[in-house]
Amino acid sequence: MRCIVVLLALLSFFSNAATKESFIDKGQFKYVLYPGVDDSIVENINHQLTSKTPQLITDFKVKEMPAITVRIWKDRNQYLAYQKHLLGQSYPWSTGYISENEILLRDTGSQSTMDTAYHEYVHLVTTAINPNIINNPRWLWEAIACYEAEKEYGWRKPSTKEEFRQYAKILKEGNGWDSQGAVYRIGYSIGEFIQQSYGSDGLITLIQTNGDISKVTDKPLEQVFDEWIEFTENKYY
């Protein structure tokens, strides 16, 4: 009988150990690692965040950012279950999102996890400027994060001008909401165009006004859209 009790206790211990999260405090960033996530990922993500965020905060004229908790899952089902618990819905295609002062990631075992962490941090910085900017409008919200997260190594553009135009059409019709993820494919070029055309102050103004283009130019939105197409095609195609 005693052997059975001991065995059950051991099984309980190992079961808890297998499901218990671990915590790593890096000062500005606090990490919560769920089962299956290797501790080594923290150094990589933390380097990505701490090396880039000071300049980002300066460029966006944000006085300071609070400490951020970064939660990381290896198991996709656990990641999606937490997402559904938090948001009321899960998004199977997602690998990262934000909550208040939190970045939530699914470790895909590649460089993209580090890039996603910074992409999500850009989202947090834009919400420090305007708490109502989240997906409002979605094309701007994602375009800024795509541009800031990818500009270090450049845009991974669609392979042809025709493909780019197709994504642009989808983006225009759906305002950033579409099943093909057009905003993720061409959002970089939107952010770059805004930066080149209206500067950092114009970008900040668009964040503050939820994409009200009349605050940065007298041109109608349709004309600005056409100018973005022309700018992108001339530079990349």
PDB file of N, CA and C in Angstrom, residues 154-162 164 189 228-237:
ATOM      1  N   GLY A 154      14.827  44.418 -44.595  1.00  0.00           N
ATOM      2  CA  GLY A 154      14.125  44.709 -45.842  1.00  0.00           C
ATOM      3  C   GLY A 154      12.867  43.897 -46.053  1.00  0.00           C
ATOM      4  N   TRP A 155      12.086  44.367 -46.991  1.00  0.00           N
ATOM      5  CA  TRP A 155      10.773  43.793 -47.274  1.00  0.00           C
ATOM      6  C   TRP A 155      10.897  42.491 -48.055  1.00  0.00           C
ATOM      7  N   ARG A 156      10.204  41.473 -47.565  1.00  0.00           N
ATOM      8  CA  ARG A 156      10.098  40.220 -48.318  1.00  0.00           C
ATOM      9  C   ARG A 156       8.873  40.326 -49.219  1.00  0.00           C
ATOM     10  N   LYS A 157       9.076  40.968 -50.340  1.00  0.00           N
ATOM     11  CA  LYS A 157       7.974  41.388 -51.215  1.00  0.00           C
ATOM     12  C   LYS A 157       7.352  40.213 -51.970  1.00  0.00           C
ATOM     13  N   PRO A 158       6.106  40.389 -52.440  1.00  0.00           N
ATOM     14  CA  PRO A 158       5.538  39.429 -53.381  1.00  0.00           C
ATOM     15  C   PRO A 158       6.432  39.337 -54.614  1.00  0.00           C
ATOM     16  N   SER A 159       6.477  38.192 -55.236  1.00  0.00           N
ATOM     17  CA  SER A 159       7.476  37.951 -56.279  1.00  0.00           C
ATOM     18  C   SER A 159       7.256  38.760 -57.551  1.00  0.00           C
ATOM     19  N   THR A 160       6.016  39.118 -57.850  1.00  0.00           N
ATOM     20  CA  THR A 160       5.743  39.857 -59.084  1.00  0.00           C
ATOM     21  C   THR A 160       4.880  41.084 -58.804  1.00  0.00           C
ATOM     22  N   LYS A 161       4.919  42.028 -59.750  1.00  0.00           N
ATOM     23  CA  LYS A 161       4.079  43.217 -59.647  1.00  0.00           C
ATOM     24  C   LYS A 161       2.599  42.826 -59.636  1.00  0.00           C
ATOM     25  N   GLU A 162       2.247  41.835 -60.426  1.00  0.00           N
ATOM     26  CA  GLU A 162       0.854  41.391 -60.504  1.00  0.00           C
ATOM     27  C   GLU A 162       0.382  40.834 -59.162  1.00  0.00           C
ATOM     28  N   PHE A 164       1.641  41.650 -56.232  1.00  0.00           N
ATOM     29  CA  PHE A 164       1.526  42.808 -55.341  1.00  0.00           C
ATOM     30  C   PHE A 164       0.203  43.530 -55.562  1.00  0.00           C
ATOM     31  N   SER A 189       5.293  47.847 -47.102  1.00  0.00           N
ATOM     32  CA  SER A 189       5.367  48.912 -48.103  1.00  0.00           C
ATOM     33  C   SER A 189       4.476  50.097 -47.735  1.00  0.00           C
ATOM     34  N   TRP A 228       0.742  55.367 -53.193  1.00  0.00           N
ATOM     35  CA  TRP A 228       1.438  54.251 -52.527  1.00  0.00           C
ATOM     36  C   TRP A 228       1.749  53.139 -53.528  1.00  0.00           C
ATOM     37  N   ILE A 229       0.769  52.804 -54.379  1.00  0.00           N
ATOM     38  CA  ILE A 229       0.980  51.782 -55.407  1.00  0.00           C
ATOM     39  C   ILE A 229       2.142  52.184 -56.311  1.00  0.00           C
ATOM     40  N   GLU A 230       2.124  53.429 -56.768  1.00  0.00           N
ATOM     41  CA  GLU A 230       3.170  53.916 -57.674  1.00  0.00           C
ATOM     42  C   GLU A 230       4.537  53.905 -57.000  1.00  0.00           C
ATOM     43  N   PHE A 231       4.590  54.381 -55.767  1.00  0.00           N
ATOM     44  CA  PHE A 231       5.841  54.408 -55.000  1.00  0.00           C
ATOM     45  C   PHE A 231       6.423  53.001 -54.875  1.00  0.00           C
ATOM     46  N   THR A 232       5.583  52.060 -54.512  1.00  0.00           N
ATOM     47  CA  THR A 232       6.041  50.686 -54.283  1.00  0.00           C
ATOM     48  C   THR A 232       6.497  50.024 -55.576  1.00  0.00           C
ATOM     49  N   GLU A 233       5.734  50.196 -56.627  1.00  0.00           N
ATOM     50  CA  GLU A 233       6.099  49.558 -57.895  1.00  0.00           C
ATOM     51  C   GLU A 233       7.375  50.155 -58.474  1.00  0.00           C
ATOM     52  N   ASN A 234       7.539  51.465 -58.348  1.00  0.00           N
ATOM     53  CA  ASN A 234       8.760  52.102 -58.856  1.00  0.00           C
ATOM     54  C   ASN A 234       9.997  51.645 -58.091  1.00  0.00           C
ATOM     55  N   LYS A 235       9.843  51.421 -56.800  1.00  0.00           N
ATOM     56  CA  LYS A 235      11.000  51.050 -55.982  1.00  0.00           C
ATOM     57  C   LYS A 235      11.332  49.567 -56.074  1.00  0.00           C
ATOM     58  N   TYR A 236      10.320  48.727 -56.137  1.00  0.00           N
ATOM     59  CA  TYR A 236      10.563  47.289 -55.991  1.00  0.00           C
ATOM     60  C   TYR A 236      10.346  46.467 -57.267  1.00  0.00           C
ATOM     61  N   TYR A 237       9.695  47.051 -58.270  1.00  0.00           N
ATOM     62  CA  TYR A 237       9.406  46.248 -59.457  1.00  0.00           C
ATOM     63  C   TYR A 237       9.855  46.945 -60.746  1.00  0.00           C
TER      64      TYR A 237
END
